[in-house]
Each structure stands twice: as structure tokens, then as C-alpha cells.
PDB file of C-alpha atoms in Angstrom:
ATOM      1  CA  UNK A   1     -16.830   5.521  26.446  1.00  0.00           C
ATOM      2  CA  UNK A   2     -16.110   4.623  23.035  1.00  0.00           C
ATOM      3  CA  UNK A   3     -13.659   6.606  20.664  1.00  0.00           C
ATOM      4  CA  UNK A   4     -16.135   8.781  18.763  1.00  0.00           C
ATOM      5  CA  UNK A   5     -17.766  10.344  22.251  1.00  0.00           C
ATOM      6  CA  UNK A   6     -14.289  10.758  23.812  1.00  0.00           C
ATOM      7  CA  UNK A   7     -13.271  12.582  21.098  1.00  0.00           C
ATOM      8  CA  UNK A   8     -16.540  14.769  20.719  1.00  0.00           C
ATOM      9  CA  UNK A   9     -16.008  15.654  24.331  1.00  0.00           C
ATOM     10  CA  UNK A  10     -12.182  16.642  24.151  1.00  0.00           C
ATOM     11  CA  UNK A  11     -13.015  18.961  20.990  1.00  0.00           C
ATOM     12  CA  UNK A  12     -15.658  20.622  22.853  1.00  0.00           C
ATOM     13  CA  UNK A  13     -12.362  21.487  25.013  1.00  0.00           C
ATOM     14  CA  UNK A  14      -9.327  21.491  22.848  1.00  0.00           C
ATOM     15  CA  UNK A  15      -9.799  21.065  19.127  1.00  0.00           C
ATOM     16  CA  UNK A  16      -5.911  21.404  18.808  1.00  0.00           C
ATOM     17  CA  UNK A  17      -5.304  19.031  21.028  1.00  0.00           C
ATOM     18  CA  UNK A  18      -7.508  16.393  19.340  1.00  0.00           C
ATOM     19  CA  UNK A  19      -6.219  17.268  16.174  1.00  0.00           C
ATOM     20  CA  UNK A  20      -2.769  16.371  17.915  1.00  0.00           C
ATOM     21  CA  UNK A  21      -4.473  13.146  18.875  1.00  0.00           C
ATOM     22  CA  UNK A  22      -5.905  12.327  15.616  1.00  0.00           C
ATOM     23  CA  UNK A  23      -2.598  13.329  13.631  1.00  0.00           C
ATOM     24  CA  UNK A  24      -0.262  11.037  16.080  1.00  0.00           C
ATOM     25  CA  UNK A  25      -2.382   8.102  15.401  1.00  0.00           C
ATOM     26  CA  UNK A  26      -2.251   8.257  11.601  1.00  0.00           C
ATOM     27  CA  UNK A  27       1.332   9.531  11.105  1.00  0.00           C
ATOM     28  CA  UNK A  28       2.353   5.704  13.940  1.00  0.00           C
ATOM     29  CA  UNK A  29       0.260   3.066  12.177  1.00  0.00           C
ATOM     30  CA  UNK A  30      -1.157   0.416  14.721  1.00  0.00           C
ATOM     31  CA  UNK A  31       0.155  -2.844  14.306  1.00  0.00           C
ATOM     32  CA  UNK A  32      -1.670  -5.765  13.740  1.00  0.00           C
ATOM     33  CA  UNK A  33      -1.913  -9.113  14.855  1.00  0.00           C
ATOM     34  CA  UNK A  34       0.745 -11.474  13.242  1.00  0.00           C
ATOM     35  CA  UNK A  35      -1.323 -14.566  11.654  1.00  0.00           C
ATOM     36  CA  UNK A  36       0.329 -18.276  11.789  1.00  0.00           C
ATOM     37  CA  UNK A  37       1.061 -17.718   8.034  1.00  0.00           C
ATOM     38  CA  UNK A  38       2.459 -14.400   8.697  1.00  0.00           C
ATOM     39  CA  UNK A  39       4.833 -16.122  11.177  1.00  0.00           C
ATOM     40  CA  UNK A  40       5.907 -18.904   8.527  1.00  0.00           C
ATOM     41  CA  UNK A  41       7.058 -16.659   6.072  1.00  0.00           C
ATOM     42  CA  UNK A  42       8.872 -14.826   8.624  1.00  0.00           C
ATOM     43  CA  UNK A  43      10.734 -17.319   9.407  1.00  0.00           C
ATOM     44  CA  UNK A  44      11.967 -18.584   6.036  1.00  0.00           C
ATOM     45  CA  UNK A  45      13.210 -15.087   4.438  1.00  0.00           C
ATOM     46  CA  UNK A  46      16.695 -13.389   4.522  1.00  0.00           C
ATOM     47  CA  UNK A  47      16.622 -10.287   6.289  1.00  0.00           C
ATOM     48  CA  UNK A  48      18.718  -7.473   6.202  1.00  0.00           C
ATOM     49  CA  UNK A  49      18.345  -3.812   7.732  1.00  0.00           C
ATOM     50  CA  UNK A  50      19.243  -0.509   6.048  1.00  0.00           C
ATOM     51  CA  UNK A  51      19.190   2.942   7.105  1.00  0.00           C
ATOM     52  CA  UNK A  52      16.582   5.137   5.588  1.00  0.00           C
ATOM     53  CA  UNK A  53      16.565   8.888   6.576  1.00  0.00           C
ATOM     54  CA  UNK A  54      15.788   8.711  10.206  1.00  0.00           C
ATOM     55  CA  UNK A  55      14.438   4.866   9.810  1.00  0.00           C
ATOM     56  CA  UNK A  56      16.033   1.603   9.979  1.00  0.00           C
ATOM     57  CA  UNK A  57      13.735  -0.391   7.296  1.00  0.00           C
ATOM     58  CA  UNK A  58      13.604  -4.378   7.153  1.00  0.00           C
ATOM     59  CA  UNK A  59      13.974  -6.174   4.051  1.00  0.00           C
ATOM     60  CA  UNK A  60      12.947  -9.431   3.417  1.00  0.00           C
ATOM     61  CA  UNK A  61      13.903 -11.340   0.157  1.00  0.00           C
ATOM     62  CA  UNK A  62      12.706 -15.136  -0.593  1.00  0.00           C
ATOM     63  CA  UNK A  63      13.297 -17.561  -3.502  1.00  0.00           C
ATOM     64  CA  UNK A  64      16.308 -17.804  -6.119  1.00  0.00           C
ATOM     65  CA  UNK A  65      14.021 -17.596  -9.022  1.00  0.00           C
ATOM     66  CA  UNK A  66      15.487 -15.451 -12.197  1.00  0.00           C
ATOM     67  CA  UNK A  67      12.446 -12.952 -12.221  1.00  0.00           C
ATOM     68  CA  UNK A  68      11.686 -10.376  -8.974  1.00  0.00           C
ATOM     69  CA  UNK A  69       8.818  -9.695  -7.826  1.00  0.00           C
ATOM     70  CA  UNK A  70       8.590  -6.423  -5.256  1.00  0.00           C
ATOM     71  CA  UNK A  71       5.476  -6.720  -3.110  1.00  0.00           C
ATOM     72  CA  UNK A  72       4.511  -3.490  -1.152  1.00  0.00           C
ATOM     73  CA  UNK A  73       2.125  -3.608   1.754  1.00  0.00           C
ATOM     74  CA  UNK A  74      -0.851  -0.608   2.707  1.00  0.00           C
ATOM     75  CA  UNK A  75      -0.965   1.847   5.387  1.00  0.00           C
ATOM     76  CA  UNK A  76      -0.684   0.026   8.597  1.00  0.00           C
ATOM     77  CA  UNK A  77       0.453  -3.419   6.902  1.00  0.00           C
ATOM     78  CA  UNK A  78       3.923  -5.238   6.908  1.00  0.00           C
ATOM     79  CA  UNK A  79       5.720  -7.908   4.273  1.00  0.00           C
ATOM     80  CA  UNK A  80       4.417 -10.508   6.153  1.00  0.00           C
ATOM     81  CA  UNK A  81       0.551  -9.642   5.095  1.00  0.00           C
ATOM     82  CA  UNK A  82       1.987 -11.065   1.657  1.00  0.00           C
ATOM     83  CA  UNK A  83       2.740 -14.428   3.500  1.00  0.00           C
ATOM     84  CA  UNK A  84      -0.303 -16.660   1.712  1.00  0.00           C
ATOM     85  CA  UNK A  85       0.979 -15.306  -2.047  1.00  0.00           C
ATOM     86  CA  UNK A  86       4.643 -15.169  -1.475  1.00  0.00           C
ATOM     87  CA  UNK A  87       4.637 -19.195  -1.632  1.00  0.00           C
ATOM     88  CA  UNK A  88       3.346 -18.926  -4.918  1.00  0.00           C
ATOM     89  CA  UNK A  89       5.250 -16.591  -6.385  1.00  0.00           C
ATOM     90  CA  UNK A  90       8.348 -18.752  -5.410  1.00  0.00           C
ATOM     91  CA  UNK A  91       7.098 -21.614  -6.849  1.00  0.00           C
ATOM     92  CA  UNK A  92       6.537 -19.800 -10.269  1.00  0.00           C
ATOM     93  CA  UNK A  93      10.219 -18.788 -10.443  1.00  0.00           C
ATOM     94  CA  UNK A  94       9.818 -15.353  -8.517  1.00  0.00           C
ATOM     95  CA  UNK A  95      12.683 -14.020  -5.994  1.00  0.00           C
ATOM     96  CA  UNK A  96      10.448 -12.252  -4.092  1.00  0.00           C
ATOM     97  CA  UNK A  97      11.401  -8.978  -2.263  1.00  0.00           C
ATOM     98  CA  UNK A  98       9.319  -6.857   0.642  1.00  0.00           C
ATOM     99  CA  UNK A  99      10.028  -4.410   3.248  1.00  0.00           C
ATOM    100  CA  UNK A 100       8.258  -3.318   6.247  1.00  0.00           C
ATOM    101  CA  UNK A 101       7.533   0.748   5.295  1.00  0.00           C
ATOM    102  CA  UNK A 102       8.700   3.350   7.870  1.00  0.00           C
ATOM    103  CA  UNK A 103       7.217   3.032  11.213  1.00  0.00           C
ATOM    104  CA  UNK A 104       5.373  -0.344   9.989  1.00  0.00           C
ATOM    105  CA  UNK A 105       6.266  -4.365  10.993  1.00  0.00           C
ATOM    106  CA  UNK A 106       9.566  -4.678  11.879  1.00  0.00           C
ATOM    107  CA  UNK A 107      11.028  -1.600  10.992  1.00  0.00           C
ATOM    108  CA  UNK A 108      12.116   1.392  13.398  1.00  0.00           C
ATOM    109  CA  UNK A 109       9.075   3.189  15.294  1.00  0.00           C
ATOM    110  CA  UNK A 110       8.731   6.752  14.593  1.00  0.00           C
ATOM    111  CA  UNK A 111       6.288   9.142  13.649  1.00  0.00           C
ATOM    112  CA  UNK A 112       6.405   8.773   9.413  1.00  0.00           C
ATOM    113  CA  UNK A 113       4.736  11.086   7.097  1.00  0.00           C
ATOM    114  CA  UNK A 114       2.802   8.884   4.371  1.00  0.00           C
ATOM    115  CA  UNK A 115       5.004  10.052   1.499  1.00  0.00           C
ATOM    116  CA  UNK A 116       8.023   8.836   3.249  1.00  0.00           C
ATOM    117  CA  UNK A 117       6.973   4.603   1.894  1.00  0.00           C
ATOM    118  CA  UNK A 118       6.676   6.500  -1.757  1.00  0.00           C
ATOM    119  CA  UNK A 119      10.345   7.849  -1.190  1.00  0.00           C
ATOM    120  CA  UNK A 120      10.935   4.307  -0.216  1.00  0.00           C
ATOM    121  CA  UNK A 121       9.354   2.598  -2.740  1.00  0.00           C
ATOM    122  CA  UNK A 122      11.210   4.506  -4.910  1.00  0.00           C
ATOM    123  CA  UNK A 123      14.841   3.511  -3.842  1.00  0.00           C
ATOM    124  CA  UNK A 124      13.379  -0.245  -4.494  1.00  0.00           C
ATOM    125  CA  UNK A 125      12.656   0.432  -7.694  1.00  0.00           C
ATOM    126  CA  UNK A 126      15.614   2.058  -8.682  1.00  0.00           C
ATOM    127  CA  UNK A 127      17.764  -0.506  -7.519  1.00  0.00           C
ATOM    128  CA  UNK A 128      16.507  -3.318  -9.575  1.00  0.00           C
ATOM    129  CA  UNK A 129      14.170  -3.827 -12.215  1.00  0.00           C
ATOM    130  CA  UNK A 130      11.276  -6.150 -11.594  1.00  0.00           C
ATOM    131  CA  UNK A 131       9.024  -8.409 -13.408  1.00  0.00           C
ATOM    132  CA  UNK A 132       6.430  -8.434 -11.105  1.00  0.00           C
ATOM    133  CA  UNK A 133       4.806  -5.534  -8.620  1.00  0.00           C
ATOM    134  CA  UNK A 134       1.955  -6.515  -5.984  1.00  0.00           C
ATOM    135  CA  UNK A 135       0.521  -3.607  -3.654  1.00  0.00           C
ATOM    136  CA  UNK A 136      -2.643  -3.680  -1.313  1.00  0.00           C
ATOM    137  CA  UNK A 137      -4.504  -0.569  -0.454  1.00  0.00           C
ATOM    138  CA  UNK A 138      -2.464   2.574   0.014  1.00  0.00           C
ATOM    139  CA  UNK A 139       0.757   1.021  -1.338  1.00  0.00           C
ATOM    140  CA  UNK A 140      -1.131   1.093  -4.649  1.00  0.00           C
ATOM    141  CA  UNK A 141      -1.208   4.754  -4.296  1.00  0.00           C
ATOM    142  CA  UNK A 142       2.213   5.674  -2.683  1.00  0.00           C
ATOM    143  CA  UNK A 143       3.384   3.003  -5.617  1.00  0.00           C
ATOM    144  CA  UNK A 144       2.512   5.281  -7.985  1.00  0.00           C
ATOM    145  CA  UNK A 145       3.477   8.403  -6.858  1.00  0.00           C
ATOM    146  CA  UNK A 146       6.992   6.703  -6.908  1.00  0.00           C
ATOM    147  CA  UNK A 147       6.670   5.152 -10.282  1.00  0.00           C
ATOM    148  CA  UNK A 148       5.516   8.527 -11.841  1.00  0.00           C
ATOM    149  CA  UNK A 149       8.699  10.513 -10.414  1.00  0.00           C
ATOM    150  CA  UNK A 150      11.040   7.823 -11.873  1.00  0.00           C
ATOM    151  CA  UNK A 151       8.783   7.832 -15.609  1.00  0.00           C
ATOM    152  CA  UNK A 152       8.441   4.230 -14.649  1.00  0.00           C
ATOM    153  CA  UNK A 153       8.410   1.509 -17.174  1.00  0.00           C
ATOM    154  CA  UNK A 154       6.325  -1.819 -15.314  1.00  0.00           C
ATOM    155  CA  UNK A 155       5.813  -5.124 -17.077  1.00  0.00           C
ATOM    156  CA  UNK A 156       3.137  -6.454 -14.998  1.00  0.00           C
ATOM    157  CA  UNK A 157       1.450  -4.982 -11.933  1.00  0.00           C
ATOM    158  CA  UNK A 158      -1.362  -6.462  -9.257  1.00  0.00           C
ATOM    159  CA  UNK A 159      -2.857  -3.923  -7.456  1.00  0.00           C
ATOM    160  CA  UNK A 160      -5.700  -5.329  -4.089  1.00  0.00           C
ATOM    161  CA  UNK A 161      -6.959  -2.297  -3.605  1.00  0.00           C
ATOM    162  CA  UNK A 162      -6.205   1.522  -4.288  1.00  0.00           C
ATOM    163  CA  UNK A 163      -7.661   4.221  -3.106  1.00  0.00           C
ATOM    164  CA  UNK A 164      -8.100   7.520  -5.855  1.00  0.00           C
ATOM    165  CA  UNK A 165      -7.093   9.904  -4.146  1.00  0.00           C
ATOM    166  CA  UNK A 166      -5.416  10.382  -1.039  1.00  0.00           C
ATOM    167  CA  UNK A 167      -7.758  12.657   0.930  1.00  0.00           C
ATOM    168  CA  UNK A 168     -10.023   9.925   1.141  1.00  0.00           C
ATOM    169  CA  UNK A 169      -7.440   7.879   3.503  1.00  0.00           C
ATOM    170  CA  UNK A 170      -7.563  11.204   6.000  1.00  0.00           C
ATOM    171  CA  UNK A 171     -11.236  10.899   5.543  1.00  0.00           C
ATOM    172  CA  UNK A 172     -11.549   7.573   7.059  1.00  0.00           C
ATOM    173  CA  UNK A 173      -9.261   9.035   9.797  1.00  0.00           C
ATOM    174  CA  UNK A 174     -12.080  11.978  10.110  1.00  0.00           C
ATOM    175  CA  UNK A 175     -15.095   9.292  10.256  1.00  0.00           C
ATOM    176  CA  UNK A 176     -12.824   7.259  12.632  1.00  0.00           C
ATOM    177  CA  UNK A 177     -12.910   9.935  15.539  1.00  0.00           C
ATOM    178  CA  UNK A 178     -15.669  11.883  14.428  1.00  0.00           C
ATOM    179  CA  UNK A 179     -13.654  15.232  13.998  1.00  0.00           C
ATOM    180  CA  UNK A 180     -15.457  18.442  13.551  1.00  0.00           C
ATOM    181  CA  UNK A 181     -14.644  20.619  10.746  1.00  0.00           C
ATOM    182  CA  UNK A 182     -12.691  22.610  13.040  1.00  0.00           C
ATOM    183  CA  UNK A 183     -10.241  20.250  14.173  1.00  0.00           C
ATOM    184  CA  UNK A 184     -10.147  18.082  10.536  1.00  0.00           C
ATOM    185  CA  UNK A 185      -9.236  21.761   9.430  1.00  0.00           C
ATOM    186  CA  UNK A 186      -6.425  21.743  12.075  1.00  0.00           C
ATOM    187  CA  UNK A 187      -5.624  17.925  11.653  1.00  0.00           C
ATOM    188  CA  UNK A 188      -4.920  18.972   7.696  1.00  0.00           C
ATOM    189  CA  UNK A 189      -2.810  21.613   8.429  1.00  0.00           C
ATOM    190  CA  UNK A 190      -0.300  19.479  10.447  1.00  0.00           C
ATOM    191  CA  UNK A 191      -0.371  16.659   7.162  1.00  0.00           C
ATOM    192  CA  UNK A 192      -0.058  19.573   5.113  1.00  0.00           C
ATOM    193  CA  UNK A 193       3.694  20.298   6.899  1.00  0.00           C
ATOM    194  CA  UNK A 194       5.044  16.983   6.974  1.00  0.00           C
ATOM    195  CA  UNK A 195       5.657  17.158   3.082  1.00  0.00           C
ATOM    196  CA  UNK A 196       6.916  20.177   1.099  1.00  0.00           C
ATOM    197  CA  UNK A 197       6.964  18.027  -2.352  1.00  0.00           C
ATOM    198  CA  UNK A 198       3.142  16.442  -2.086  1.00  0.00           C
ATOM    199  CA  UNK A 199       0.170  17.949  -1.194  1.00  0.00           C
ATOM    200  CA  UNK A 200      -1.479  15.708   0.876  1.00  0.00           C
ATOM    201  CA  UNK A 201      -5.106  17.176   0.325  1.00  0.00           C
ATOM    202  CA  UNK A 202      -5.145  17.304  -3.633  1.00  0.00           C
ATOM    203  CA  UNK A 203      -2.556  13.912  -4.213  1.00  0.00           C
ATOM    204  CA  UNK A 204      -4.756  11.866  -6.720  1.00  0.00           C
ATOM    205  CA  UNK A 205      -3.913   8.671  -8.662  1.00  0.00           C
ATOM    206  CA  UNK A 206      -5.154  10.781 -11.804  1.00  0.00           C
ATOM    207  CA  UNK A 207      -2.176  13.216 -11.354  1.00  0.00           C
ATOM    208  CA  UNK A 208       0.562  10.420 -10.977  1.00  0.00           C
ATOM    209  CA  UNK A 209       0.197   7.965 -13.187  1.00  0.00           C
ATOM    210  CA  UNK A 210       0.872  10.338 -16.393  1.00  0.00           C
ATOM    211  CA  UNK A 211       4.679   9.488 -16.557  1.00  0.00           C
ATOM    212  CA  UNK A 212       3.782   5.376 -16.075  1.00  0.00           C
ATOM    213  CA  UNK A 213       4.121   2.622 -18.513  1.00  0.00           C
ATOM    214  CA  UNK A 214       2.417  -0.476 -17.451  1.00  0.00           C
ATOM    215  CA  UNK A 215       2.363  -3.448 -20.004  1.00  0.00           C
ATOM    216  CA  UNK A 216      -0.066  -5.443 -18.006  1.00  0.00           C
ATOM    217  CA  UNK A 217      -2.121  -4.341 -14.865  1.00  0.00           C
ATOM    218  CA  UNK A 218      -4.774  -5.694 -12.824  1.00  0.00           C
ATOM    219  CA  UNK A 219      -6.766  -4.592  -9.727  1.00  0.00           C
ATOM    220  CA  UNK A 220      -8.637  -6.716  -8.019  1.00  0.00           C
ATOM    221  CA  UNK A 221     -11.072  -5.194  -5.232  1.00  0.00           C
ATOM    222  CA  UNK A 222     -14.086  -6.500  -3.111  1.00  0.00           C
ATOM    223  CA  UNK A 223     -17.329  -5.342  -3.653  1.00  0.00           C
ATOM    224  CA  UNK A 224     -18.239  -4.729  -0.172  1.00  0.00           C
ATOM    225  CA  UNK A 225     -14.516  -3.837   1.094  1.00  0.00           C
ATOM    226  CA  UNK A 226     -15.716  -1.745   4.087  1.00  0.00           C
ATOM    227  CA  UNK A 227     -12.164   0.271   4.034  1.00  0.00           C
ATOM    228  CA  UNK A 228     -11.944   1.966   0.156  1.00  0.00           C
ATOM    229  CA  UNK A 229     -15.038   1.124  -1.726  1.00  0.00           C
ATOM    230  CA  UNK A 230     -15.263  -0.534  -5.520  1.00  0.00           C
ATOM    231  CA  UNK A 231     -15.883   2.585  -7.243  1.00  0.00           C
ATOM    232  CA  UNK A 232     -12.810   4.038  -6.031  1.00  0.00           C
ATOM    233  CA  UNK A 233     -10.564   1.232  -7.276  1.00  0.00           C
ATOM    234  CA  UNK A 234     -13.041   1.741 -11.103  1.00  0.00           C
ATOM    235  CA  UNK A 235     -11.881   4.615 -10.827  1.00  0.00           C
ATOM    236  CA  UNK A 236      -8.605   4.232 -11.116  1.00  0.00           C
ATOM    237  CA  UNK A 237      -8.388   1.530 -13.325  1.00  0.00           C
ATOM    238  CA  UNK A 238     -10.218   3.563 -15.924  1.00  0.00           C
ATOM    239  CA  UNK A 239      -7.298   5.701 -15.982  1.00  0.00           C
ATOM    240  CA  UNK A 240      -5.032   3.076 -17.704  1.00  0.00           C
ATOM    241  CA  UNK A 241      -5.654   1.297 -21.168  1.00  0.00           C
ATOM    242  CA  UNK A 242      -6.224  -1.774 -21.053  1.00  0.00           C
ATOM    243  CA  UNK A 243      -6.344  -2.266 -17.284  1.00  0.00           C
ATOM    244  CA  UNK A 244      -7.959  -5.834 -16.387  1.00  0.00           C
ATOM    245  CA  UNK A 245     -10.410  -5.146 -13.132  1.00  0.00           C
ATOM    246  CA  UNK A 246     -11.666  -8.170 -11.667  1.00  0.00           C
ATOM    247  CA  UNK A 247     -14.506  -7.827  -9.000  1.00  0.00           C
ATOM    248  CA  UNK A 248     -14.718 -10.369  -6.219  1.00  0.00           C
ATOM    249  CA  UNK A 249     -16.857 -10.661  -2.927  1.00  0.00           C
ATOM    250  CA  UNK A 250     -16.254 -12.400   0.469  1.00  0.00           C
ATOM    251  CA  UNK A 251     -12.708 -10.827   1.171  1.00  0.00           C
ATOM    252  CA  UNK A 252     -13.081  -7.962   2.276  1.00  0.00           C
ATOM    253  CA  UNK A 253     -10.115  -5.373   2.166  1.00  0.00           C
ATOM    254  CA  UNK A 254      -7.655  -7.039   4.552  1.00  0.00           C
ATOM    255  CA  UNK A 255      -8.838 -10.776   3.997  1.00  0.00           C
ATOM    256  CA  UNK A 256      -8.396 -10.427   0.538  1.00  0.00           C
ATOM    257  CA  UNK A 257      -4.538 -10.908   1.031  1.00  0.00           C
ATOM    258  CA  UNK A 258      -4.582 -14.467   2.128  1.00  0.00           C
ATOM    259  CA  UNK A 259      -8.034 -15.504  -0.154  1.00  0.00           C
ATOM    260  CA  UNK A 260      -7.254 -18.739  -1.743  1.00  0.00           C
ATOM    261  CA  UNK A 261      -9.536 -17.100  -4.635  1.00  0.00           C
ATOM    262  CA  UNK A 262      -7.507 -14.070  -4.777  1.00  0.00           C
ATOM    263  CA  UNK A 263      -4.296 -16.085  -4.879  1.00  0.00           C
ATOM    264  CA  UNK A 264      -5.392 -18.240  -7.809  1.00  0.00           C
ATOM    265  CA  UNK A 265      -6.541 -15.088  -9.916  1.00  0.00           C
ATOM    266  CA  UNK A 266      -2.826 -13.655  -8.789  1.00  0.00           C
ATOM    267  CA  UNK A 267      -1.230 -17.328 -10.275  1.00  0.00           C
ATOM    268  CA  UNK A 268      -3.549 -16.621 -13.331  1.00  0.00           C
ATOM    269  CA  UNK A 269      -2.702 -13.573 -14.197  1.00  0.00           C
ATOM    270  CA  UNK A 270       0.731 -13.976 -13.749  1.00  0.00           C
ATOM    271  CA  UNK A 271       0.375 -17.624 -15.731  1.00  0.00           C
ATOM    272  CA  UNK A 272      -1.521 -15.571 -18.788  1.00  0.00           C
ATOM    273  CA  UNK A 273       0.667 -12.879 -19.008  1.00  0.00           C
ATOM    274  CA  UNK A 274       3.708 -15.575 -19.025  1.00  0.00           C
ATOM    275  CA  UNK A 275       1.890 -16.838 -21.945  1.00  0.00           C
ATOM    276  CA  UNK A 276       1.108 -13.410 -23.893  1.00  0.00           C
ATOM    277  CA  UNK A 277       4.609 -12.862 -24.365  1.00  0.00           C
ATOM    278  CA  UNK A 278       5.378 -16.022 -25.679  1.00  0.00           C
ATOM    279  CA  UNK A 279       2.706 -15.823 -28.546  1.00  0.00           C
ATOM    280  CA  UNK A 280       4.320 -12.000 -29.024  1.00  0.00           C
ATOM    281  CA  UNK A 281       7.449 -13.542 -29.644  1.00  0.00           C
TER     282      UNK A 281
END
């Protein structure tokens, strides 16, 4: 019996009990296989552990270059996803620093509501300043919301990804089990307490990015990414000036973060903007 029948048969019996289901499996993100890459980069980074409300979050930091770069992984990801770019980065004079996000990778394992990486990503960026900032899917968005509470000031950003609004992650978790109104009603409720600053169910990119300064951003998204379509990612970009989209195909959404093509639009982007402040100067 496949997921979408089992749970159309236990909400014929216990819609609150499938919304329990539903909710546990969203708020523990499944880890993922670990790809030889992955592994690699593992290996070569300095790690350290830090307690972070009732988590203890890994850090990983590689390179001795004199600009940072702060990579920050979706919904379900770890640093490691970043281990085909990281390489690169190093090798264009970035110390490059990741975590794995509450309940995600390496860090501790319990239940985490999705604002909990944005309070995260927040301490990161208020411990440092960096040159560089790479998210993938939802860390775009949770990126954001942190940036906007700090009135952010970025010099360069590379978003893979980003959903507009978060609903639409809980609505992939809706077409994933094939909830009924009645228990995606009772599924939102439980979201709903997890967070008394957000609100899960009207959170959009629109709404956080008014205190942001970005002096050079680029999102790069796959035209048939099966996970947060193209339009969504237009979207947002639309809400920045002079936001550079670049539309690829053949990555997918996950894919995309060890694409030799994505990686050499990442070193050109990073190599242009090098060169825009030079000719400022």
C-alpha cells in the first residue's frame, strides 16, 4: 500500500491522528543519502559543536581565504550537499562556513519548527560579516526572514532555489500524503503553534525582504525542478532590483547542487562581481 492510500484510509478513521503523522514527518526532516563527494568534504573541514536552544548544531568551516562565504542548506539538506561548490570557493580565496540546521545532518535529532534554521541563520550572520551567501531551496527563504530582522546589508548572494512563500512548502507536504481539507486544516493548526513570532500560513518572501540590502544577487533555478517550480523563484527575484535570474535545465532541484554547469555559473558570478568592484574603484 503506498503512502497516499494509507493515509486516505487512516483519515477516514482519525484525521487527528494523520495530521499527527503528517506534522511529525515535516517538523524531523528525513535524511538523505551521503554522496562520495559529500563524504570528501566531510572529511577535510574543522568541526565544532555549539549549543542552540534545545539543539546541539555542527559547524563546519574550510579554507583560510580572507573573504567568508556562509552556505546554508534547504529543508531536509545538510553542509555537506555544498560538497561539489565548496572546492571552488576555496580555491577563489573563500573560508567557507556551513552548519547542519536543527534536526538536519549531523546535528542533534529533535522535532524543529522551520523558523528555528532562520533563528539560526541569524546568529551566523551576526557573528561575522560575509562576502559571500549561497542557499538552496528553503534556506533561501528562512535566509531571508533572518536577514530582514537584522536590516541586513549583503554584498553578494546565490540563491538555487526559493520558494515565495512558505505555505507552498506545507503544500507539497499536503500533495505528499494526500490530506483532506480536514486534516491539512488540523495539520496547520499544529505549524501554526510551533511559532508565536511567524505565521507559518501567510510567511512570504514579499514581506521579508523589505529591510534587505543586497549589492549583487542571483538565483539560479531549473526549469523543470519537480520540487518549487520556475515561476516561483521569478517571482521572487522580481522583488529585488537588479536581481540576475539565470534559467537552466537538466538539474533538477537537488542535482542542481553538484551540476558542473551550476558550479561554473557560481565561479562566474562570483569572478564578475570580483571584477565590478574593481572598475567601481
Amino acid at each position: 500500500m503506498n503512502l497516499k492510500k494509507t493515509f486516505s484510509l487512516l483519515q477516514k478513521i482519525s484525521p487527528k491522528t494523520a495530521a499527527q503523522i503528517a506534522f511529525n514527518f515535516i517538523s524531523k526532516p528525513q535524511k538523505r543519502k551521503i554522496r562520495s563527494f559529500e563524504k570528501s568534504i566531510l572529511e577535510k573541514a574543522t568541526n565544532t559543536l555549539f549549543h542552540f536552544k534545545k539543539f546541539k548544531i555542527k559547524t563546519y568551516k574550510w579554507g583560510t581565504g580572507n573573504k567568508k562565504a556562509l552556505l546554508v542548506h534547504g529543508w531536509g539538506g545538510r553542509a555537506s550537499n555544498f560538497g561539489a561548490i565548496i572546492p571552488k570557493l576555496i580555491k577563489h580565496e573563500y573560508e567557507v562556513i556551513s552548519f547542519d540546521g536543527p534536526c538536519h545532518g549531523d546535528s542533534s535529532k529533535k522535532k524543529t519548527n522551520f523558523f528555528e534554521m532562520a533563528d539560526l541563520v541569524k546568529l551566523f550572520l551576526q557573528q561575522r560579516e560575509y562576502d559571500l551567501i549561497i542557499t538552496h531551496s528553503m534556506g533561501s527563504v528562512l535566509t531571508f526572514t533572518a536577514m530582514n530582522s537584522l536590516k541586513y546589508k549583503a554584498k553578494q548572494m546565490i540563491a538555487l532555489t526559493t520558494p515565495s512563500k512558505f505555505s507552498e512548502f506545507i503544500g507539497l507536504a499536503i500533495l505528499q500524503f494526500g490530506l483532506t481539507r480536514k486534516t491539512t486544516k488540523l495539520l496547520i493548526q499544529k505549524i501554526q503553534k510551533t511559532t508565536t513570532e511567524y505565521n507559518p500560513m501567510t510567511h512570504k518572501v514579499k514581506d521579508v525582504i523589505k529591510n534587505i540590502e543586497i549589492k549583487n544577487i542571483t538565483f539560479i533555478h531549473d526549469k523543470l525542478d519537480k520540487v518549487v517550480s520556475m515561476e516561483k523563484t521569478k517571482t521572487v527575484s522580481a522583488f529585488f532590483k537588479n536581481a540576475n535570474f539565470i534559467e537552466i535545465e537538466g538539474t533538477g532541484h537537488f542535482k542542481m547542487l553538484w551540476s558542473k554547469k551550476v558550479i561554473k555559473i557560481i565561479e562566474n558570478q562570483i569572478t564578475n562581481y570580483k571584477a565590478q568592484k574593481v572598475v567601481s574603484k
